[in-house]
Structure formats: C-alpha cells, structure tokens
Coordinates of C-alpha atoms in Angstrom, one line a residue:
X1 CA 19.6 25.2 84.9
X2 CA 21.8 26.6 81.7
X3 CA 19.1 24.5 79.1
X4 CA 15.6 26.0 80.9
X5 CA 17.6 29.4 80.6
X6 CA 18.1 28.8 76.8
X7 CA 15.0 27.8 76.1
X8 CA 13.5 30.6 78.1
X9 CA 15.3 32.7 75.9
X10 CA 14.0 30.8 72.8
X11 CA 10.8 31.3 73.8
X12 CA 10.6 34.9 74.6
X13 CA 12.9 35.5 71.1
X14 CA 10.6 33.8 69.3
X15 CA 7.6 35.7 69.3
X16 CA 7.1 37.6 66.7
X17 CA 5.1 39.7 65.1
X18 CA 4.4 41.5 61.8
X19 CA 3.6 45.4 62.9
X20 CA 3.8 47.2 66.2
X21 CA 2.2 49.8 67.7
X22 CA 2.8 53.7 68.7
X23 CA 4.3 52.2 71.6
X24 CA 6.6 49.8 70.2
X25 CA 4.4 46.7 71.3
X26 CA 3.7 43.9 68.6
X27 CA 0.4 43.3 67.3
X28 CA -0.5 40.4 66.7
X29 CA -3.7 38.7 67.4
X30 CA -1.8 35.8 69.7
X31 CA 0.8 38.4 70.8
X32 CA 0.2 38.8 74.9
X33 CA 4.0 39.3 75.8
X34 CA 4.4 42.8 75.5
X35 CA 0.9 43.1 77.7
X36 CA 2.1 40.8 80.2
X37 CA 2.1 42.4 83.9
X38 CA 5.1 43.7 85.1
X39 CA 5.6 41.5 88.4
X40 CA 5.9 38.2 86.1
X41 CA 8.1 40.4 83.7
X42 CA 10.6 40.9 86.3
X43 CA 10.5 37.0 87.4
X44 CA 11.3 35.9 83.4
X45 CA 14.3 38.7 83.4
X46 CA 15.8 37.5 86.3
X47 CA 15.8 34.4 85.3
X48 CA 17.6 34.9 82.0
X49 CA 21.4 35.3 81.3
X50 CA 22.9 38.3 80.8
X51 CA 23.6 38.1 77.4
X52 CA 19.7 37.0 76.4
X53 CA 18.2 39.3 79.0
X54 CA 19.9 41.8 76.9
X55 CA 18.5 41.0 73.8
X56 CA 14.7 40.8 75.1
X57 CA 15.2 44.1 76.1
X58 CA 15.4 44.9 72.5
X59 CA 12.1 43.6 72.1
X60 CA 9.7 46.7 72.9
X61 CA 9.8 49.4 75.1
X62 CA 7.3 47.2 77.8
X63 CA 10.3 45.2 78.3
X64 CA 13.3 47.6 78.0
X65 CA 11.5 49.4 80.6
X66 CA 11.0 46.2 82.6
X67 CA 14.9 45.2 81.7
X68 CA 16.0 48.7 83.7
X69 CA 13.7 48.1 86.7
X70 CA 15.3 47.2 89.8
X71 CA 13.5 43.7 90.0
X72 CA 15.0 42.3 87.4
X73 CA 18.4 42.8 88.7
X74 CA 17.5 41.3 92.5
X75 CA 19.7 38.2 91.6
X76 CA 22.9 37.9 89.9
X77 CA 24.8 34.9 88.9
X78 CA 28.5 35.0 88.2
X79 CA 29.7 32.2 86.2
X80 CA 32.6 31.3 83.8
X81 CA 32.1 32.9 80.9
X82 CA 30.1 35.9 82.3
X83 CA 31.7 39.3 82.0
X84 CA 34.8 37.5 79.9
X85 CA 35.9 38.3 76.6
X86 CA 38.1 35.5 74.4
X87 CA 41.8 36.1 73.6
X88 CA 43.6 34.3 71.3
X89 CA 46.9 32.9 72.6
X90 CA 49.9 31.8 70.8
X91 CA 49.6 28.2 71.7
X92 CA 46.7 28.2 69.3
X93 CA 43.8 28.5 71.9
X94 CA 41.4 30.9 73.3
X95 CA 41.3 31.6 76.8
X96 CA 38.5 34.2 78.4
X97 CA 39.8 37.0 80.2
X98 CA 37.9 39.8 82.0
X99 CA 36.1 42.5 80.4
X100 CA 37.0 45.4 82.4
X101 CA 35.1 47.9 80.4
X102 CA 31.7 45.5 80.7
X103 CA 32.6 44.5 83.8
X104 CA 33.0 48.1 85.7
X105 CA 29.5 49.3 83.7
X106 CA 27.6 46.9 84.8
X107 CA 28.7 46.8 88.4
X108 CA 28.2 50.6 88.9
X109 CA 25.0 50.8 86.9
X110 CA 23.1 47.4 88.6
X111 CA 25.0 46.4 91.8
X112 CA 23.0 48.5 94.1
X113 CA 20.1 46.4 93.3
X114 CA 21.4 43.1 93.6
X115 CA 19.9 41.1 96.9
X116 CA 21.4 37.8 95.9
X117 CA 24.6 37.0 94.7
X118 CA 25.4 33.4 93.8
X119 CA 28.8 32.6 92.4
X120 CA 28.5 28.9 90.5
X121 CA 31.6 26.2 90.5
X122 CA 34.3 28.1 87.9
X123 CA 37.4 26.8 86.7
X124 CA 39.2 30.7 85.6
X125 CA 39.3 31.6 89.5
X126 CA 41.4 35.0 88.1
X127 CA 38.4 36.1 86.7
X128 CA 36.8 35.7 89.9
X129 CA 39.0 37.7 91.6
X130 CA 39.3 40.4 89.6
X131 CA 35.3 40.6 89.5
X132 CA 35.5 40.5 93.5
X133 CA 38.5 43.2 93.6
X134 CA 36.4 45.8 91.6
X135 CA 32.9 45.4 93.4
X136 CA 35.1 45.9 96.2
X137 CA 36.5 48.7 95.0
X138 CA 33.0 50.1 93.8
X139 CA 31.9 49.4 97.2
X140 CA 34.2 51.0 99.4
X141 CA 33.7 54.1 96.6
X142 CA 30.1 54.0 97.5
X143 CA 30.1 54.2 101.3
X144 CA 32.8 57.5 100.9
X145 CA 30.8 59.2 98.4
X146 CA 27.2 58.1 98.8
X147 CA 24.7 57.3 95.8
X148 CA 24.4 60.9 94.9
X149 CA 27.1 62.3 92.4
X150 CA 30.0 63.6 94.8
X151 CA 32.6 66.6 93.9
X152 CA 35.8 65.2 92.0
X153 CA 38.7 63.7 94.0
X154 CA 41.8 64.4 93.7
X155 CA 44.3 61.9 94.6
X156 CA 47.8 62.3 95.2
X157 CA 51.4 61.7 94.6
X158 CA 52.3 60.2 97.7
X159 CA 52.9 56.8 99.1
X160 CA 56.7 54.8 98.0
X161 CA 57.1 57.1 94.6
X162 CA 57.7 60.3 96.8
X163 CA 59.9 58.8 99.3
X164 CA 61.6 57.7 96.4
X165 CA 62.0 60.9 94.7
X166 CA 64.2 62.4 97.2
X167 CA 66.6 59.3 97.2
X168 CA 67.3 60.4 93.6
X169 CA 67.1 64.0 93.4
X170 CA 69.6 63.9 96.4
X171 CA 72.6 62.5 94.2
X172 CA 71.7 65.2 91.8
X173 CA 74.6 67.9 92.9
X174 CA 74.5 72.0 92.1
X175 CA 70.8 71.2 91.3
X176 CA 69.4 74.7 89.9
X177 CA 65.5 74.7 88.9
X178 CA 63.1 72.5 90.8
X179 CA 59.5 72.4 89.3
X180 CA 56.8 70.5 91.9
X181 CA 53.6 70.9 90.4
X182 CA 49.9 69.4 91.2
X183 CA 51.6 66.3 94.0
X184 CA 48.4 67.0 96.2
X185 CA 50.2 65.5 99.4
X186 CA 48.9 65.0 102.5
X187 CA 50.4 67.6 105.2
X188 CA 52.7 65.4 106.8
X189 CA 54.0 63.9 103.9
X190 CA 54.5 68.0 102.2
X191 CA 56.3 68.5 105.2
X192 CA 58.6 65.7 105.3
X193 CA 59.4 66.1 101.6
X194 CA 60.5 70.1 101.8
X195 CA 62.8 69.1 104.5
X196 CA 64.6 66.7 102.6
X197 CA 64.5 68.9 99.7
X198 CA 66.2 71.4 102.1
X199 CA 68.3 69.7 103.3
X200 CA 69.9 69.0 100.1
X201 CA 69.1 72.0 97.8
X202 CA 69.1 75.0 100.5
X203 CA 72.3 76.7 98.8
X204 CA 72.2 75.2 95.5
X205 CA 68.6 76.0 94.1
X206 CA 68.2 79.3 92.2
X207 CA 64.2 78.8 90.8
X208 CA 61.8 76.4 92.6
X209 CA 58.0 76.2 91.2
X210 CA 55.9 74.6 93.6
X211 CA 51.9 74.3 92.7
X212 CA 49.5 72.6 94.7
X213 CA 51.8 70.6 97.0
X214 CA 48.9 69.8 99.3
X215 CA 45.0 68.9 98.9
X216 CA 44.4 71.5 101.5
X217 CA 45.5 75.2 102.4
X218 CA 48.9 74.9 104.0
X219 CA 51.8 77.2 104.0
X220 CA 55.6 76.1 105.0
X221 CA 58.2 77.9 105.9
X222 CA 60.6 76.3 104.4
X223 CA 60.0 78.2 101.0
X224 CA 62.0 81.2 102.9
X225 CA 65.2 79.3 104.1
X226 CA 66.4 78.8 100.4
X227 CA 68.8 81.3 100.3
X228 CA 70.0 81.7 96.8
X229 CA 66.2 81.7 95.4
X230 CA 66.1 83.7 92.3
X231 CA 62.5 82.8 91.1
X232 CA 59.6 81.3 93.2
X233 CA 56.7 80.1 92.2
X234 CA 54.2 79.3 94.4
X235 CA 50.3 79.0 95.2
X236 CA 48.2 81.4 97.5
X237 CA 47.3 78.5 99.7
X238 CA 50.9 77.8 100.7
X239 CA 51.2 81.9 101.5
X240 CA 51.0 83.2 104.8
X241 CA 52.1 86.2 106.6
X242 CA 55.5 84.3 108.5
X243 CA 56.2 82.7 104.7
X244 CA 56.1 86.5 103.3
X245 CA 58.6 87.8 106.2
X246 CA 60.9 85.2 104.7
X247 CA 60.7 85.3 101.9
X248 CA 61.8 89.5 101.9
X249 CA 64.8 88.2 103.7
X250 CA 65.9 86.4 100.3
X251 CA 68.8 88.1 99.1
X252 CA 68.8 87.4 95.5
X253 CA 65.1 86.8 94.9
X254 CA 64.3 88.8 91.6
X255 CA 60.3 87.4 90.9
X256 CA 57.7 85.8 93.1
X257 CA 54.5 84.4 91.0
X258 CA 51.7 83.6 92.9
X259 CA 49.5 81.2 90.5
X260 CA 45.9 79.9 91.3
X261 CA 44.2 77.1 89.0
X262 CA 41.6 74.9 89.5
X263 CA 43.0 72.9 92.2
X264 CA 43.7 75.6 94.5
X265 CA 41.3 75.8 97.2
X266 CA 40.0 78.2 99.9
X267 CA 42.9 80.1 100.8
X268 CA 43.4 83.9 102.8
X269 CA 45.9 85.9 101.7
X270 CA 48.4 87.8 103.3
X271 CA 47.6 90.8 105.5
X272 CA 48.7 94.4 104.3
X273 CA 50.9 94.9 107.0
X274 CA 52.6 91.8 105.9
X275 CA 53.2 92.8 102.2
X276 CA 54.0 96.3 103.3
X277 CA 57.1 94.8 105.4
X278 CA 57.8 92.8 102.1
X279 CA 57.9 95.3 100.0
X280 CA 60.4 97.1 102.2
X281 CA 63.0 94.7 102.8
X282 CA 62.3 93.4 99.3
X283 CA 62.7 96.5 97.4
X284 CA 64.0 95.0 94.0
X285 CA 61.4 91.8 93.8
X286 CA 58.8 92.2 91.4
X287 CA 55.4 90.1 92.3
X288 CA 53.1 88.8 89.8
X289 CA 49.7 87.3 90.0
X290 CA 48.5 84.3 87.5
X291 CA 45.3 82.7 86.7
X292 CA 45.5 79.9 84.7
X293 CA 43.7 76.3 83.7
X294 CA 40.3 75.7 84.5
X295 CA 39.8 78.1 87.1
X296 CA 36.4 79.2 87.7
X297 CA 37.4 81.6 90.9
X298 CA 38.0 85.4 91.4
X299 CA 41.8 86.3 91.6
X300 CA 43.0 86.0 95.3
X301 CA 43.8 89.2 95.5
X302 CA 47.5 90.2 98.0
X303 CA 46.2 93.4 99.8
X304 CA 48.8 95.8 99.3
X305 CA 51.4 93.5 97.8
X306 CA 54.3 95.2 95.3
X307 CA 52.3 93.4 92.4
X308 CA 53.9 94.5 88.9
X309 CA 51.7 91.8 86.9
X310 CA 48.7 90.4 86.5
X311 CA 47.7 87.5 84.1
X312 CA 44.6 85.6 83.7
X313 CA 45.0 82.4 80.9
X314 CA 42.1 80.8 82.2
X315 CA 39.3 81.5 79.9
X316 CA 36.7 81.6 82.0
X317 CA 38.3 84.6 84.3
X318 CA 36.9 88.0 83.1
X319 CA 37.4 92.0 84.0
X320 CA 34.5 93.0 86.2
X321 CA 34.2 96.3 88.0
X322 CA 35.0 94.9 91.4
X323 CA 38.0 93.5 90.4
X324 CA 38.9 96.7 88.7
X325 CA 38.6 98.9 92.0
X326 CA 40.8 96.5 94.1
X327 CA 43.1 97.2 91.5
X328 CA 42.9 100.5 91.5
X329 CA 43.3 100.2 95.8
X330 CA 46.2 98.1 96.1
X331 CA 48.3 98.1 93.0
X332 CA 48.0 101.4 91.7
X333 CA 51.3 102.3 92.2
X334 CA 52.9 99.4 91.0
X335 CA 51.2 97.3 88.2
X336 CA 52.8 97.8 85.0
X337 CA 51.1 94.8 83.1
X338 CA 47.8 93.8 83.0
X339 CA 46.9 91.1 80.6
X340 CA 44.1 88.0 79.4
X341 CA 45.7 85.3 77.0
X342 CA 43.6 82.7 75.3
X343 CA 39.8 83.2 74.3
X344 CA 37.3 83.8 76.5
X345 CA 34.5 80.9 77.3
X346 CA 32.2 82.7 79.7
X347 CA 29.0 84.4 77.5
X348 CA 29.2 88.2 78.0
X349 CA 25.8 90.6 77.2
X350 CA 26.7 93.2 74.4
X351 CA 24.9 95.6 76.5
X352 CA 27.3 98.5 78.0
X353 CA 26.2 97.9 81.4
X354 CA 27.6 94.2 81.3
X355 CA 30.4 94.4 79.2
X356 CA 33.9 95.4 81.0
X357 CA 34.3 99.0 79.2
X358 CA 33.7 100.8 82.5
X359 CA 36.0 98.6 84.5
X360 CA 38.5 99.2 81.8
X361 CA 38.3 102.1 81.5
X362 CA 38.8 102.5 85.4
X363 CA 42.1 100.8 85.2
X364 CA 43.4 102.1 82.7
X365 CA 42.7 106.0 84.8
X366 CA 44.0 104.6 88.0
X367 CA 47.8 102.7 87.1
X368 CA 49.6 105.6 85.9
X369 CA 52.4 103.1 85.5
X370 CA 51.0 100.9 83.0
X371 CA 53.0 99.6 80.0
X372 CA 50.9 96.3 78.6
X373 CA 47.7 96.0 78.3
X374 CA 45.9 93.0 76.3
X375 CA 41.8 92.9 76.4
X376 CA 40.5 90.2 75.2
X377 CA 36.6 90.8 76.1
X378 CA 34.0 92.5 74.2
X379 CA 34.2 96.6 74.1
X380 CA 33.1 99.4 72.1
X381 CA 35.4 100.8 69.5
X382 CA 34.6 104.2 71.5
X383 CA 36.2 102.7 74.6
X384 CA 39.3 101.3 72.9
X385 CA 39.3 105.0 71.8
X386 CA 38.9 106.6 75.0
X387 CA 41.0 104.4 76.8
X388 CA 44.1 104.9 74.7
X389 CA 43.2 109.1 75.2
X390 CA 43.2 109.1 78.7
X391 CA 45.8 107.0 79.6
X392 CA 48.7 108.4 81.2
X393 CA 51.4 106.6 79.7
X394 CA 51.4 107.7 75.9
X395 CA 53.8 104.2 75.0
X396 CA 51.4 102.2 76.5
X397 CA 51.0 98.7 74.3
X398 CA 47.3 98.6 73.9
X399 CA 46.1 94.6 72.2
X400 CA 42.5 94.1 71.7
X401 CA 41.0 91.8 69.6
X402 CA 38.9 92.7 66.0
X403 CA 36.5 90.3 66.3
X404 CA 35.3 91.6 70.0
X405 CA 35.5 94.7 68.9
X406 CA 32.2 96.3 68.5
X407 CA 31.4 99.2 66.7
X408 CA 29.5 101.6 68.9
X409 CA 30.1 104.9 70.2
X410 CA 28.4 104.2 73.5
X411 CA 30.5 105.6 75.6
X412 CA 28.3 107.9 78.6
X413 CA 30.5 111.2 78.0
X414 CA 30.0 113.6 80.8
X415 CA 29.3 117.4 80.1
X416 CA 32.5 118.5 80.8
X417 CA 34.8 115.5 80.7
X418 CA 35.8 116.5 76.7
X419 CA 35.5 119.0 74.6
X420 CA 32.3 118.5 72.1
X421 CA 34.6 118.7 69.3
X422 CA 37.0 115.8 70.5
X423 CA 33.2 114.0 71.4
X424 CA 32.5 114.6 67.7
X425 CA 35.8 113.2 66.2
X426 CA 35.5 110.1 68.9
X427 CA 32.1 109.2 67.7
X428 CA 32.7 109.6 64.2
X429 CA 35.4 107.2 64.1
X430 CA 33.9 104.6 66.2
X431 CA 31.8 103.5 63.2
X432 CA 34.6 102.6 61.2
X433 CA 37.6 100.0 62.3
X434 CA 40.1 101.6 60.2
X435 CA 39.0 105.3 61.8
X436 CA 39.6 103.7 65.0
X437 CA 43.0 102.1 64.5
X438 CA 43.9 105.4 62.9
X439 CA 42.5 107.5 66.1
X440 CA 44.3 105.4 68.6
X441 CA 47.3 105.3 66.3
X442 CA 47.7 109.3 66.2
X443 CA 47.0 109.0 70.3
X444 CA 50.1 106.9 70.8
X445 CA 52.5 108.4 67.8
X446 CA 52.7 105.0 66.2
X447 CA 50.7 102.9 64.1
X448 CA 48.0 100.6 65.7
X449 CA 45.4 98.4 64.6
X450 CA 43.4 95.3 66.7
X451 CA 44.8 91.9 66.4
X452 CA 42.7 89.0 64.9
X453 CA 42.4 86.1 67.3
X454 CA 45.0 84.1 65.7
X455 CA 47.2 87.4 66.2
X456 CA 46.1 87.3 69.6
X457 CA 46.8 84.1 70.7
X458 CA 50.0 84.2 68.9
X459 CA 51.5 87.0 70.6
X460 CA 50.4 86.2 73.9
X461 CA 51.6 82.8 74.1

C-alpha cells in the first residue's frame, strides 16, 4: 500500500508543464490533470498521504480547491510517522514525537469530514494516544459548542488548587489584605471557599478585593461579616440589597469600590431604598464606581448610592448624555471625581451633536461638588471654555487632552445664557490653544493648559 501511494505521488508530481493559464492550470498540449473531473480528483487525494496530498495541492488552483473539498478527506489513515515530528535524543538517536501544533490543526479543520478512520499496526503507541486524547477532546468541544463559532469560555479556578488554597492561607496568622480576582467558581464551590476564608480571616482582614469570584451573578453575605474591613472591593454581580445592609453595619469600613470588566455579567443593582439605608448607617464610607479592562458595557449604575468617584480605564467606555443625566439623578450630591484614564478606542463623529460636549457640559452644571475632572474624548475648545466658566467649584482640576481638543467655537449659546460680550471673548479665543489655556487659566486663578497624551496617561496612571 505505502509503494502504490509513492508512486501515486510520483506520478501526479511529475507532470509538468512549461506555462499556465489565468487560472493557474498548466498548458501543455498532453496536460489533462488539471482538467480532470472532480469525482476522480477526490478518489486520487484520498488516496495519497498526507504529506504528498499536500504538495499536489500546490499544483494549481483545480486541485487546491479539490484538496479543501470534503471528499478528499472521507478517509484518514493514522500511522507511525503521521502527525510526528523527530527529536534528537541524547543516546544519539531520533525518536518521533507528536506534533501538537499539526496535530490539533488538522483535527479541527478536517475531522468533521472524516467517514473512515483506519489506524494501521504502530510501534510509538504514545503517539497514538495522545492523537486519540485530543480528537477526544475536540469532540466532546464540538457536541457543547456546536459547528458554529460559540461565545468564549471562561473556565475556572476550581477543582484540588482551591481546596488547597485555604489549607495554606489558614496557617497564614494576622493576615491583612486578601486580593481574589477573576477564580470564576462555580456557586457551591464560592460558597464553600468564603466560609473557610471566614472562618479564619473574619477579625484579622482589614482590605479584601474580590472580582469575579463566580461565572454567574451571585451575591454572598459573607462580604458583610468581616468586621474589621477597611477597604472592599468587589463586583456588582456579587451586590445585593441584604449584602449592602451589611456591609453599613461595618464599623471601620472607609472605601467600597464596585468594579465591572469584561467578565462581569448580567447583574441588577441595588435598590435606592437599599443605598439610602447605607448611606445612613454608613455615613463616613466613600463609594466609588470603576470601569476597567475590556469592558464593552454601560456603567451599572447604584441608584442613589453615596458615590464619591467614578472611573472608566476601559477604553472603549465613553461620556454619553444618558449616562450624564443619571449622574446628575443620583450622585449629584456626592460625586467629587469624575474621571477616563487611558485612550479612547471607540471612533467618535467630530460633529457637536455626537461628541460628549453637551453631556459634559451637563455634569459639570449638575455636581456642585466636583473637584477632578479628566476628559479624555473629543470637545470643542469653546466647551473646555465654558465648562471651566460655569462650574461651581472655582478649584476644580480640569485635564483634557491637546490632541482631542478641537478648535471650534460651536458652542449653541442661548439668548440670554451670557452676556454678548463674554460670547465675544469665548469665541475669539477658541481659535487659538494658547487663548484658551489662558481663558480657562484666568477662570480658575491659576495657570492651565491641556495635557499631551503622554501627559495624560502619565498623570492618570
């Protein structure tokens, strides 16, 4: 069988030709291969090797085309050397070991179409089973997720490592920070972990960060039986309106974060009357809202939550004007610091309607008590302007960035919202950068000036 599949080979190799066609098919005047009907294509390719059916693929594009077809691929032979790459050993000898790489492409590209699989006598029976091991693998992939591309998987941290972990961390006495991030447990394995981690650190521990504990939305309560917290941070899909009544029983709790990324899912945050109840017993405990990674999702938004910050570093988050009036509904009273780190990756119009001057300029009117504020979107110089005029607090720090600054005056002034001579002055110097630096600089008493990006991401790291 292994010399008629050689010299099948030889035979379809050795036609050649001296010029080819449009279509990549050889010309000659004996030349019938590449015209050659595609039924008895398939029958030669299946018959060939691996290695040489790869090469007559190279042929023309009649046979690369016939080499991709599913009838070429109805049998598959597994063999010795097939899939195997050498290794030299120090005994002074090759020995073949499987090709992983090869091995997993070909299985998840051509596997599907195999109707006969016919493994031949071998010797290396480890290759064998590691070629069996992954097509089982590749199977039991394909009956979860179907043929068609499925949404990415996230697997967890579970299994012996985690029973392990408390073993360890339990010998670990007057234990102070705790970080738990991205473990993606399953719920009953979540729950059996907190409760040996409260079991041992319910006195002790002064921050705990916990992110993504679980692959779905679940809340504990055990986050509000640690009694000496200090610092919590925690995702919105472990919130819920029992966790926030504990929590405001903390004595000591200073700062409660509440971060989303891109493996938070679905989750409903806490009712008003919940956070009002907070924000009562909890006085003193500042909340702040973060944004970070690859997160493609709208804030989660805590109706009526003491929220004193609010931080996107997720560059594809972006100021729009709904996002602007909850702001102004919930937090107006509290926010002191509103800020976007990084660069922005999402494509903004340059057109005033679609950039975020108007939302900006609406949060900027509604938080009197804002102290830091840092823009990192596309606006007018004119709204950089009118934002640092209007603004209630005269120390506000204002940080926009030069190269998303555009110079335009813009800005729809109403008929009585300014004085035509203040209008005149504001539109005069939004032509210039230095006019406007200088403006905004004589609004706040100090000297100001936009940031270049480097500037930017420096500062706000």
């Amino acid at each position: 069988m292994e010399d008629r599949e050689v010299d099948a080979a030889g035979i379809l190799s050795s036609e050649t030709c001296d010029s080819s066609d449009s279509n990549g098919h050889r010309n000659g005047d004996d030349d019938r291969w590449p015209t050659l009907p595609n039924l008895l294509l398939e029958k030669i390719f299946e018959s060939l090797p691996l290695k040489y059916r790869f090469y007559a693929s190279l042929t023309c594009r009649s046979w690369n085309y016939t080499f991709n077809c599913p009838g070429s691929w109805k049998t598959f032979v597994y063999g010795d050397y097939v899939l195997t790459r050498p290794k030299y050993t120090l005994h002074g000898a090759y020995n073949y070991y499987p090709d992983y790489y090869r091995m997993r492409a070909l299985i998840s590209k051509t596997s599907s179409r195999w109707h006969t699989l016919i493994i031949e006598p071998l010797t290396m029976l480890f290759n064998l089973y590691e070629f069996l091991r992954i097509l089982t693998n590749f199977c039991d992939y394909s009956v979860q997720t179907g043929e068609e591309k499925a949404e990415p998987i996230f697997y967890g941290t579970g299994g012996q490592l985690l029973k392990a972990s408390p073993l360890f961390l339990c010998h670990v006495t007057n234990l102070k920070s705790l970080t738990l991030r991205h473990l993606l447990l399953e719920d009953h394995e979540a729950e059996e972990f907190l409760t040996e981690m409260l079991n041992c650190f319910a006195k002790t521990l002064i921050c705990l960060c916990v992110r993504n504990l679980t692959k779905s939305s679940r809340s504990f309560l055990h986050f509000g039986l640690f009694l000496n917290l200090r610092k919590l941070v925690i995702s919105p899909q472990h919130l819920n309106d029992d966790v926030i009544y504990l929590l405001g029983n903390i004595a000591y709790l200073e700062d409660l974060f509440i971060v989303q990324d891109e493996y938070t899912g679905l989750a409903t945050p806490g009712s008003s009357s919940a956070w009002k109840e907070f924000a009562s017993r909890a006085p003193n405990v500042q909340v702040h809202l973060h944004c970070s990674g690859r997160c493609k999702m709208d804030m989660i938004w805590q109706p009526m939550a003491p929220v004193t910050s609010i931080m996107y570093s997720s560059s594809f988050s972006c100021l729009t004007i709904q996002s602007a009036l909850t702001i102004a509904e919930y937090y107006s009273n509290t926010l002191k610091s509103y800020l976007q780190k990084g660069l922005q990756r999402r494509y903004r119009s340059k057109s005033y309607n679609e950039r975020a001057d108007t939302a900006l300029l609406m949060l900027v009117r509604s938080c009197r008590h804002l102290q830091l504020l840092g823009i990192r979107e596309r606006i007018s110089t004119a709204t950089a302007i009118m934002a640092a005029y209007i603004s209630p607090n005269k120390s506000l720090k204002f940080y926009v960035r030069r190269q998303a600054l555009l110079k335009r005056a813009d800005y729809p002034f109403g008929p009585n919202e300014l004085s035509s001579e203040m209008v005149n002055c504001i539109k005069v110097a939004a032509k210039s950068y230095e006019f406007t630096d200088a403006l905004i600089g004589e609004v706040y008493g100090s000297q100001w000036r936009a940031l270049s990006d480097n500037e930017y991401m420096h500062i706000f790291r």
